[in-house]
Coordinates of C-alpha atoms in Angstrom, one line a residue:
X1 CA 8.6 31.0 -26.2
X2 CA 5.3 29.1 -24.7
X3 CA 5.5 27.7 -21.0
X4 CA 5.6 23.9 -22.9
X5 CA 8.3 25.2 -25.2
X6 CA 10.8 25.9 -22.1
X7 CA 9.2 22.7 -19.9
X8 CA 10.5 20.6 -23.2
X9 CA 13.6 22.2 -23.0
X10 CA 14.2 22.0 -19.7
X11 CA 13.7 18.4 -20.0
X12 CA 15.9 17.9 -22.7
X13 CA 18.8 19.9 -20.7
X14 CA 18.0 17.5 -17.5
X15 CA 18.4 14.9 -19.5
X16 CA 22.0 15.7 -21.5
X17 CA 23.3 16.4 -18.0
X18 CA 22.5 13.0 -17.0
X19 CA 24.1 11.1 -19.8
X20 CA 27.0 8.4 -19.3
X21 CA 29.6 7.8 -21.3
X22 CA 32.0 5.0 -20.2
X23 CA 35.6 6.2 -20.7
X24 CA 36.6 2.7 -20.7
X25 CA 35.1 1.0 -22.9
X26 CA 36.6 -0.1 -26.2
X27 CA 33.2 1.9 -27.9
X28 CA 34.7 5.4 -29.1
X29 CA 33.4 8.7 -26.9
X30 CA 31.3 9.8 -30.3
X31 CA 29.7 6.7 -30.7
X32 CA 28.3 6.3 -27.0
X33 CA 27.3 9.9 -27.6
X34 CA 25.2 9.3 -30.8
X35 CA 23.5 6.1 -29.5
X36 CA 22.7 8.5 -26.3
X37 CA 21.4 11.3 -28.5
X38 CA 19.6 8.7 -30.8
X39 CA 17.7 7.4 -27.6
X40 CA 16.7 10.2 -26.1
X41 CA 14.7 11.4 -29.7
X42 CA 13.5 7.8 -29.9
X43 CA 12.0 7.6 -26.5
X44 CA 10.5 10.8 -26.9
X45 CA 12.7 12.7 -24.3
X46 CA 13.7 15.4 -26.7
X47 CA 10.8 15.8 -28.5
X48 CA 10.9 17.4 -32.2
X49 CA 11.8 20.6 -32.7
X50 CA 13.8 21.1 -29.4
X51 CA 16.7 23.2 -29.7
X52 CA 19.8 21.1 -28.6
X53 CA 22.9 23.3 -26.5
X54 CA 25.7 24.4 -29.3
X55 CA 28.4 21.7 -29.5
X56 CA 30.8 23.7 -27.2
X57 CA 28.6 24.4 -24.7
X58 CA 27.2 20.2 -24.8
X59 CA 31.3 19.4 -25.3
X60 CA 31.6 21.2 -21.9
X61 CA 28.2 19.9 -20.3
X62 CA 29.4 16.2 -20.4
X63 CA 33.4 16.7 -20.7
X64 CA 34.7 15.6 -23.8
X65 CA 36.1 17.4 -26.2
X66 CA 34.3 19.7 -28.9
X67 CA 35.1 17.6 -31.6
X68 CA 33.6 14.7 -30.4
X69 CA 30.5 16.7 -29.8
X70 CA 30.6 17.8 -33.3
X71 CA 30.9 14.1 -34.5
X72 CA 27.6 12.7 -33.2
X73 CA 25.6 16.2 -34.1
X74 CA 26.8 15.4 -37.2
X75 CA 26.3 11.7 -37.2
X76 CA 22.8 12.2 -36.2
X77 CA 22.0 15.4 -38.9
X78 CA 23.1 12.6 -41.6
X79 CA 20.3 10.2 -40.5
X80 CA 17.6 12.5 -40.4
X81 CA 17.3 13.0 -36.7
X82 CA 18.3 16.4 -36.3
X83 CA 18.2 19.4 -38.4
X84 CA 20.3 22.5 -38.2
X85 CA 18.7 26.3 -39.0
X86 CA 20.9 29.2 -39.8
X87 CA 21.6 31.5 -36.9
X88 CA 19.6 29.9 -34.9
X89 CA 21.2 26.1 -34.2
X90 CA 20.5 22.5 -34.2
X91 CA 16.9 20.9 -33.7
X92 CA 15.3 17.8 -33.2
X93 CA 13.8 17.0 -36.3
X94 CA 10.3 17.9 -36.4
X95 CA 9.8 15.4 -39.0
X96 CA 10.5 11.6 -38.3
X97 CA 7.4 10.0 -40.0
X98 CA 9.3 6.1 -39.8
X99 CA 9.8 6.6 -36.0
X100 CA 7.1 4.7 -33.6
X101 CA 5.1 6.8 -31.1
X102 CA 7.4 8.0 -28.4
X103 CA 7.0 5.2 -25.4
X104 CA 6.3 5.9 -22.0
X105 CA 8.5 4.8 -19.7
X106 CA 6.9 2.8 -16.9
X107 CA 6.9 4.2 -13.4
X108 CA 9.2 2.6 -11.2
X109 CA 6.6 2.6 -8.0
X110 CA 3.5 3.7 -7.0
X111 CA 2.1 7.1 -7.7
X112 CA 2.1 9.2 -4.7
X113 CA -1.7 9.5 -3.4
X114 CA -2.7 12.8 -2.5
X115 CA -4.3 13.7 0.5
X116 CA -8.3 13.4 1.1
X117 CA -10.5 15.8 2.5
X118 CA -11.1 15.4 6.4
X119 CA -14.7 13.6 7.0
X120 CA -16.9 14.7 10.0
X121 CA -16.0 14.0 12.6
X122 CA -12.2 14.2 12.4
X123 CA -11.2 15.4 16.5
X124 CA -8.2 17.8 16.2
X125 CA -8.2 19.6 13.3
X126 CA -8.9 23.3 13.0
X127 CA -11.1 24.4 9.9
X128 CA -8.4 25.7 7.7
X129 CA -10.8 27.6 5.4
X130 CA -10.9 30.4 8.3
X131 CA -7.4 30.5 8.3
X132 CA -6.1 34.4 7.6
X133 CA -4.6 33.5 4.4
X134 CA -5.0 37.6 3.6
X135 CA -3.1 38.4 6.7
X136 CA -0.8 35.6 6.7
X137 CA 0.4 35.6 3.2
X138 CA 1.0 39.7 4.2
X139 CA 3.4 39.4 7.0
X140 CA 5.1 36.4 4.9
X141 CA 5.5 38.7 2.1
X142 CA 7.1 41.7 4.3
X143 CA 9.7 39.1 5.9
X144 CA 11.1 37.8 3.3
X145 CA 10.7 40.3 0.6
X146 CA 13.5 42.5 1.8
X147 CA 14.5 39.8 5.0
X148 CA 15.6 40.9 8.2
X149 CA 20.2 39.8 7.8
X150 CA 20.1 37.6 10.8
X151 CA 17.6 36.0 9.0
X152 CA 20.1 35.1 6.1
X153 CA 22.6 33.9 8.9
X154 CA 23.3 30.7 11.2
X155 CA 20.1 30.1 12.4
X156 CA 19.6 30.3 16.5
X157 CA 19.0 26.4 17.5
X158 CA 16.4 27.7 19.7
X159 CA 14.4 29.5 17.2
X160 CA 14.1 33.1 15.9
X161 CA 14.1 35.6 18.7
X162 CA 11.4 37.7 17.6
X163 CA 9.0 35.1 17.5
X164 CA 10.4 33.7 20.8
X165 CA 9.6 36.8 22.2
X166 CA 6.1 37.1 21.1
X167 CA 5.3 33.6 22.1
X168 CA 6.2 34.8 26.0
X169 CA 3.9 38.3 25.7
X170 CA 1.2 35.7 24.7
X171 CA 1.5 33.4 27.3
X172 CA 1.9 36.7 30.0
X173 CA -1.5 37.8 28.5
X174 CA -3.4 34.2 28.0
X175 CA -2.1 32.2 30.3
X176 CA -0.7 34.3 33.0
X177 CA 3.1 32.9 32.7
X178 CA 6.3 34.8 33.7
X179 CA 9.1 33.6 31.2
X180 CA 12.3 35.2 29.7
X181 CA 11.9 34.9 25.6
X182 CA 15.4 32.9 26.5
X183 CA 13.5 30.2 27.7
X184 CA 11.3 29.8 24.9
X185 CA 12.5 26.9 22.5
X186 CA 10.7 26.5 18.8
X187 CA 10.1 23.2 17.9
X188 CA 8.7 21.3 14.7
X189 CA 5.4 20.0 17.0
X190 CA 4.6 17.7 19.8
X191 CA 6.8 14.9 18.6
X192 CA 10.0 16.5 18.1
X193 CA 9.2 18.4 21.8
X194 CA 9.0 15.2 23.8
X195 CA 11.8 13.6 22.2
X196 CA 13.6 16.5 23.1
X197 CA 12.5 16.8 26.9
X198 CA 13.3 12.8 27.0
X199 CA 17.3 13.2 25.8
X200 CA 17.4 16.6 28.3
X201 CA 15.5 16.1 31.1
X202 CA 15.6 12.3 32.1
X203 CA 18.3 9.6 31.8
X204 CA 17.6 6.3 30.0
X205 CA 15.4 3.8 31.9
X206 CA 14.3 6.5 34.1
X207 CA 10.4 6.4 35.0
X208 CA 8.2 9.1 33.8
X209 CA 4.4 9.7 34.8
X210 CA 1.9 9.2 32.3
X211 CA -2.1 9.7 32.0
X212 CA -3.8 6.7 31.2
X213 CA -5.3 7.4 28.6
X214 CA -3.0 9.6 26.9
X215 CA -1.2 11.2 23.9
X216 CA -0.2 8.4 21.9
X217 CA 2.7 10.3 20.0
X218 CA 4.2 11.5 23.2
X219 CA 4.2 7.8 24.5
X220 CA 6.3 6.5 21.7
X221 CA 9.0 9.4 21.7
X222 CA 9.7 7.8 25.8
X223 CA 10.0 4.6 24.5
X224 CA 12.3 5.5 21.7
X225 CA 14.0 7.8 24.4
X226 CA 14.6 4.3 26.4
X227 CA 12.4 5.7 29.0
X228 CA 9.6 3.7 31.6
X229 CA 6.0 5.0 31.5
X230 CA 4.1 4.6 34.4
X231 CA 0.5 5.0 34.0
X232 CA -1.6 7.1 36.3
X233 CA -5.0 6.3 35.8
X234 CA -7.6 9.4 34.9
X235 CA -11.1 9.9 36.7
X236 CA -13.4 12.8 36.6
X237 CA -10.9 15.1 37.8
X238 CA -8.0 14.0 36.0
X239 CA -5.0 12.5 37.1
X240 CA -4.2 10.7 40.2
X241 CA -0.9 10.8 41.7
X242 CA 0.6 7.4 43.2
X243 CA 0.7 7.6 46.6
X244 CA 4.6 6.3 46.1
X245 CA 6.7 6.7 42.9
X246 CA 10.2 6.6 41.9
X247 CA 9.0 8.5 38.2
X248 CA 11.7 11.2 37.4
X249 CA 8.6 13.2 36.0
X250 CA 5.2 13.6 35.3
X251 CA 3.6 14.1 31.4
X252 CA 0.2 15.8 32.5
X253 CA -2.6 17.7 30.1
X254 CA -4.1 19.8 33.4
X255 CA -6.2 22.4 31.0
X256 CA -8.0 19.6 29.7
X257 CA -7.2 16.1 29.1
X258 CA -6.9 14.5 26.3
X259 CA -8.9 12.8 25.5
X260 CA -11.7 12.6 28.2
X261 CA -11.9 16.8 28.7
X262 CA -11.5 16.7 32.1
X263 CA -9.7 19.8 34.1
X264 CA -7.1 18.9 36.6
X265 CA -8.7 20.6 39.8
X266 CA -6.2 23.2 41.5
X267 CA -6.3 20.7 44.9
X268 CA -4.4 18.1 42.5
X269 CA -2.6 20.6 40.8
X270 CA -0.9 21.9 43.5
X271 CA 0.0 18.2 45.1
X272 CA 1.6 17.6 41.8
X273 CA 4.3 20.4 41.9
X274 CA 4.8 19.5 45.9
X275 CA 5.5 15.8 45.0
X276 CA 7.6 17.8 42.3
X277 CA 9.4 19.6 44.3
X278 CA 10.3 17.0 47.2
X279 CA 11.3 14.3 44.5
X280 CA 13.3 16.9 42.5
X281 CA 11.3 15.6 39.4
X282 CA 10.2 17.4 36.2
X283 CA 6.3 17.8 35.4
X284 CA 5.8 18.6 32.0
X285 CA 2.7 20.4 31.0
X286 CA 0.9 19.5 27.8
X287 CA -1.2 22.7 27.4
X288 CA -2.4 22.2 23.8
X289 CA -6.0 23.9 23.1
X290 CA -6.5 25.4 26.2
X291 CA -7.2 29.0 24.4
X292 CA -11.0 27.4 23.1
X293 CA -12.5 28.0 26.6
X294 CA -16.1 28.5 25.8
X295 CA -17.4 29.2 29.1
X296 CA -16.3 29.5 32.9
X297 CA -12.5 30.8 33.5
X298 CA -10.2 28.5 33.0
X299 CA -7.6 27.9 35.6
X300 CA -4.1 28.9 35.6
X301 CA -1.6 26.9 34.0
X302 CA 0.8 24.8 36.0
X303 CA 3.9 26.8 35.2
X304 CA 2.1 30.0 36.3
X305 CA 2.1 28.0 39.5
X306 CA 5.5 26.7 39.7
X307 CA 8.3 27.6 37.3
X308 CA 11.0 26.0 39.0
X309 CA 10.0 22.7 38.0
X310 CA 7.6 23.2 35.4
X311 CA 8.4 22.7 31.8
X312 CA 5.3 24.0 29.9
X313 CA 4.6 22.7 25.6
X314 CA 2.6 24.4 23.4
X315 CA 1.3 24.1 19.8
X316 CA 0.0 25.7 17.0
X317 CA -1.2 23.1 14.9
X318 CA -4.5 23.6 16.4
X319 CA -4.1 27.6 17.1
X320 CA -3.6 28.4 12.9
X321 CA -2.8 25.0 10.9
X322 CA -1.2 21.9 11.8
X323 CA 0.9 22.5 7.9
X324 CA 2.9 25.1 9.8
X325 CA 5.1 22.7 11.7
X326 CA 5.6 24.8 14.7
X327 CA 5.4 23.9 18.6
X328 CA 7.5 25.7 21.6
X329 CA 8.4 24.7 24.9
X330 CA 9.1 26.8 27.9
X331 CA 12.3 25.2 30.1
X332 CA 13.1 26.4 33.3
X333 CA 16.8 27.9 33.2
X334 CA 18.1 25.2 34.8
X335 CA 17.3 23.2 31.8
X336 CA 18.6 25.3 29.6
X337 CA 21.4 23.7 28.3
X338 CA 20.6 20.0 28.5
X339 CA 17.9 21.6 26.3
X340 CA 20.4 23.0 23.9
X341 CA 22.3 20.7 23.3
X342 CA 21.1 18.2 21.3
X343 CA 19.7 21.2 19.1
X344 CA 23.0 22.3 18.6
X345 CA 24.1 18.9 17.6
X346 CA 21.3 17.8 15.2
X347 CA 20.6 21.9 14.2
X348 CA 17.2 22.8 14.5
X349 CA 14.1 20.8 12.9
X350 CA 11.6 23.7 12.6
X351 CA 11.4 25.2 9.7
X352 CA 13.1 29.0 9.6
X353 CA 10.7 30.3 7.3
X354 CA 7.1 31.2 8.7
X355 CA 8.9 32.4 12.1
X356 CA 9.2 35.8 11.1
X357 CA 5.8 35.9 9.6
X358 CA 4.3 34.4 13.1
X359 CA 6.1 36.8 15.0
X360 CA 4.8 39.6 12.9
X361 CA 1.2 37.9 13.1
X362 CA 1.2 37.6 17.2
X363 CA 2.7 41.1 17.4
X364 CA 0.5 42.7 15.3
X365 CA -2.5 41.8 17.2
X366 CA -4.2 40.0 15.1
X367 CA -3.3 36.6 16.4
X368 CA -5.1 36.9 19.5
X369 CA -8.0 38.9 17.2
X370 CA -8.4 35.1 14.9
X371 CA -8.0 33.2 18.5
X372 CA -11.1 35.0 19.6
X373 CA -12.9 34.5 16.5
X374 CA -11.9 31.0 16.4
X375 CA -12.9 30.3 20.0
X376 CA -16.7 32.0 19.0
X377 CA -17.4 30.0 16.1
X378 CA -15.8 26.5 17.7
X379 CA -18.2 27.1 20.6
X380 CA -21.0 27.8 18.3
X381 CA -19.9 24.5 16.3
X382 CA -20.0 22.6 19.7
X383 CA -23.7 24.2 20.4
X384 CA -25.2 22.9 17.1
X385 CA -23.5 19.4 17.3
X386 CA -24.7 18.5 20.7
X387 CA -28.5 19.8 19.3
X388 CA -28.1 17.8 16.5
X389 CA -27.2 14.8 18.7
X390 CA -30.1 15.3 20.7
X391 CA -32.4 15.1 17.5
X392 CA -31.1 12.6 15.3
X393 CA -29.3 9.8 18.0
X394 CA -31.4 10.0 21.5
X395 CA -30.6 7.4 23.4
X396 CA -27.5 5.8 21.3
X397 CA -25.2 8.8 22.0
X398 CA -25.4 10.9 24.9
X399 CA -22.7 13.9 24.5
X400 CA -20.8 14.6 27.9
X401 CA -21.1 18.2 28.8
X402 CA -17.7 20.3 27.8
X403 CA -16.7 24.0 28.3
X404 CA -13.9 23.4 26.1
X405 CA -11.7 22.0 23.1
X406 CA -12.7 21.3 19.5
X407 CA -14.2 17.5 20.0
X408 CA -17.1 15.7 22.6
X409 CA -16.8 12.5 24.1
X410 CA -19.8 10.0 23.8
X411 CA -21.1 7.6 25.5
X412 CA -23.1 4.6 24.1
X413 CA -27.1 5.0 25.2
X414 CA -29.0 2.6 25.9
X415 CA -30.3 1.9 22.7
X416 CA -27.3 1.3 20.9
X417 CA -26.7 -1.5 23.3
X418 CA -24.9 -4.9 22.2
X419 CA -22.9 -2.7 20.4
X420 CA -19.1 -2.1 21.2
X421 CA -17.6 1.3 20.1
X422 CA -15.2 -0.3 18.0
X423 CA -18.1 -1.7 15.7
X424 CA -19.9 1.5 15.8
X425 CA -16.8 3.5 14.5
X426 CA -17.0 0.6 11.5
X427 CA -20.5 1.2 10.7
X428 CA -19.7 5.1 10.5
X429 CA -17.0 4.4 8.4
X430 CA -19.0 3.0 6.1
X431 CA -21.4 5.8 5.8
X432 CA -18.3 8.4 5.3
X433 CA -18.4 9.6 8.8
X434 CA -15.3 9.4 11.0
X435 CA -15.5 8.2 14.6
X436 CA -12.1 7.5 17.1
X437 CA -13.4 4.6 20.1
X438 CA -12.7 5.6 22.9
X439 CA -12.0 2.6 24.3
X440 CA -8.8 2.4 21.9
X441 CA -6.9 5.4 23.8
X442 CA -6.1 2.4 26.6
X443 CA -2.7 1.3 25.7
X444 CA -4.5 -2.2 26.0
X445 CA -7.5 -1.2 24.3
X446 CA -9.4 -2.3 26.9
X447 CA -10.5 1.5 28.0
X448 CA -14.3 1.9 29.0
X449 CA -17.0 2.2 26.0
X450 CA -17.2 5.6 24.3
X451 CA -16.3 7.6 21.0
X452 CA -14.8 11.0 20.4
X453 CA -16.3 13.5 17.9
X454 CA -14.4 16.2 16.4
X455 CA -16.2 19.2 15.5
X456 CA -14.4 22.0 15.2
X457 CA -13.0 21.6 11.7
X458 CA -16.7 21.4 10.1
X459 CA -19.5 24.0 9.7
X460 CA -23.0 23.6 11.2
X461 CA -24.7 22.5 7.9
X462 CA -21.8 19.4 7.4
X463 CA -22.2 19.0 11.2
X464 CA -26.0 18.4 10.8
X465 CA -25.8 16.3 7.6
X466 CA -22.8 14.0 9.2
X467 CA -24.7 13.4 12.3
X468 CA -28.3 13.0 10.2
X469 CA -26.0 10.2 8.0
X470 CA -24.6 8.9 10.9
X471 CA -28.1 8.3 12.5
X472 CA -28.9 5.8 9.5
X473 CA -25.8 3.8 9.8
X474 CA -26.7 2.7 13.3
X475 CA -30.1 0.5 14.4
X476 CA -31.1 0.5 17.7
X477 CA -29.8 -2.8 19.3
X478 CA -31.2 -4.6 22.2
X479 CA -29.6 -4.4 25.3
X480 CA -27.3 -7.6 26.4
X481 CA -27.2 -8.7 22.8
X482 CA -24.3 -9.6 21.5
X483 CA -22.7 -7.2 19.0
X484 CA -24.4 -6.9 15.3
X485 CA -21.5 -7.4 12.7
X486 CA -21.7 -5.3 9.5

């Protein structure tokens, strides 16, 4: 039997199953049932030569008795639209020359679009063709081949041990954090971790701390938490503390902000955790590519600093692929079970079934082995973007110098001037290049002039040709014009 053969009758049995037959209506059961049958051939939903279920077995499919099964197979062999075999059963007819083509029925909606391939230069995404497919598809194989029985169980809220336990060697090794695996919480990514911090750690119409610019995702799960953001503005060294605040807690990105790159200096860092400390507050640490370091030693995390009051999120969307659906956070104990609860309310989000495959991954080493590689080649990526800058756009975009990430921040030269970055990030949309403005991360949108390149999720060559491409879509202007319109 062909792969078409058992897709037709597949189709057919889908279809049987989803027959109605109105019990009270004055129309006899074997009636409805041959009118049913007669449509299904007519619209080309059993298709000629499909093998129909025997009558007890369609009697017992759609509960009615055999005999009235029996009457519409029979009904319908009589006119010609089925055919019986010996020993083998009944079959749509495979001849029905008076019948029309078989129509198609149209689709109720829209097709579903599928998803386009990421343009240079995209910020944020890793390159997924340097994913370890081999290794992954390996340790997702062993996990679930013969799985481990608490795998088959009621699923911890908090996430699978295991990985929860390799999650807090790496962060000992990397980021030089002292946590019990307890403490580590899986989470579906960055959105489902906020909204989760908002319900535990604050109360509704409480005010929390916030970069200005920031995370945009991370701002919409406070409001939908009922929270306040406060803006603290963001210079060349980060964030800036109010002097005076009532804020609850502080949402911070020390490693390096996003979006501007800056590092938190530790002068700052350290007032943060005292004003902590004597407001009884929560400072939660967004720490979510600080592994691509590419030169200099990066400085310790926050909650390396200050556990008590330090709740530190983490990601590996950017670390492996962004498909995987998996974040953490690590909460101090007192938080604990404000954290839990909700989880054990709503039952956890993440998905159960790459966490023993992750776990394997990180404890096998060669996590930390594709985090070096990555950091190499993202830092090499960086190097040839920048040069290619420097050839193709002197003077319209000047790269800020960055030790770290996967994207640069731009400003607008000199001669690009008259132009806004709003209008430039048009103009490379037009030439299939993908720019963000930075003046867009403002919750306003009224943020100073700028725009961010992502480069970490495109080889040198499609780095060189994007920014060569790019370079054509945007004339020199004179300064104090007023902006060209495409």
């Amino acid at each position: 039997m062909t792969s078409l053969t058992i897709s037709k009758q597949t189709n057919l049995q889908a279809a049987l199953l989803a027959l109605s037959l109105d019990r009270d209506s004055p129309q006899p059961l074997h009636a409805q049932l041959t009118e049913a049958l007669r449509a299904l051939i007519l619209t080309g939903r059993a298709h000629p030569g499909t093998r129909l279920p025997a009558s007890r077995q369609l009697a017992q499919d759609l509960t009615v008795s055999r005999q009235t099964a029996l009457t519409a197979l029979d009904q319908l062999i009589a006119e010609g639209y089925l055919e019986t075999r010996i020993g083998a059963g009944t079959f749509v007819a495979r001849d029905l020359p008076h019948l029309a083509p078989p129509t198609t029925l149209a689709p109720a909606g829209p097709e579903p679009q599928g998803s386009r391939p990421l343009r240079p230069f995209h910020p944020g995404q890793p390159d997924m063709a340097l994913f370890p497919h081999a290794a992954w598809a390996r340790h997702l194989d062993r996990a679930w081949r013969h799985p481990d029985p608490a795998l088959l169980a009621l699923p911890d809220p908090l996430g699978w041990p295991p990985l929860r336990a390799a999650i807090t060697a790496h962060l000992s090794a990397w980021r030089g954090i002292a946590c019990g695996s307890g403490q580590v919480v899986i989470t579906s990514g960055a959105a489902e971790t906020f909204e989760l911090l908002a319900r535990a750690a604050f109360r509704p119409r409480e005010t929390v701390l916030t970069e200005e610019p920031g995370y945009a995702p991370m701002l919409a799960a406070l409001e939908r938490a009922g929270l306040h953001a406060q803006p603290m503005p963001v210079d060349g060294d980060g964030a800036i503390l109010p002097d005076d605040s009532a804020a609850r807690g502080a949402i911070v990105t020390p490693s390096r902000h996003h979006p501007l790159g800056v590092t938190l200096p530790l002068s700052r860092r350290l007032a943060l955790l005292d004003w902590a400390r004597r407001k009884a507050a929560w400072v939660i640490e967004d720490d979510y590519d600080s592994e691509f370091r590419y030169s200099g030693a990066p400085l310790p995390a926050l909650a390396s600093l200050e556990a008590g009051r330090t709740i530190y999120v983490g990601s590996f969307s950017k670390l492996l692929s962004p498909t995987l659906r998996l974040g953490y956070v690590v909460v101090p104990p007192a938080l604990l079970n404000a954290v839990r609860a909700p989880l054990a309310e709503t039952g956890p989000r993440a998905s159960l079934v790459p966490q023993p495959a992750l776990a394997q991954f990180m404890d096998s080493g060669e996590f930390a082995t594709h985090l070096r590689r990555m950091r190499r080649i993202y830092g090499q990526r960086q190097a040839a973007l920048r040069a290619a800058l420097e050839r193709h756009l002197p003077g319209r975009l000047i790269a800020s110098p960055d030790p770290s990430g996967m994207h640069l921040v731009c400003r607008i030269g000199p001669d690009l001037g008259g132009f806004d970055d709003t209008e430039i990030a048009a103009r490379a949309g037009a030439a299939g290049v993908t720019l963000r403005p930075l003046s867009t991360y403002w919750t306003d949108g009224t943020g100073p002039q700028g725009l961010i390149l992502g480069y970490a999720g495109f080889d040198a060559e499609a780095l060189e040709a994007a920014t060569l491409r790019l370079a054509r879509a945007l004339p020199a202007g004179q300064p104090g014009s007023a902006p060209v319109r495409a």
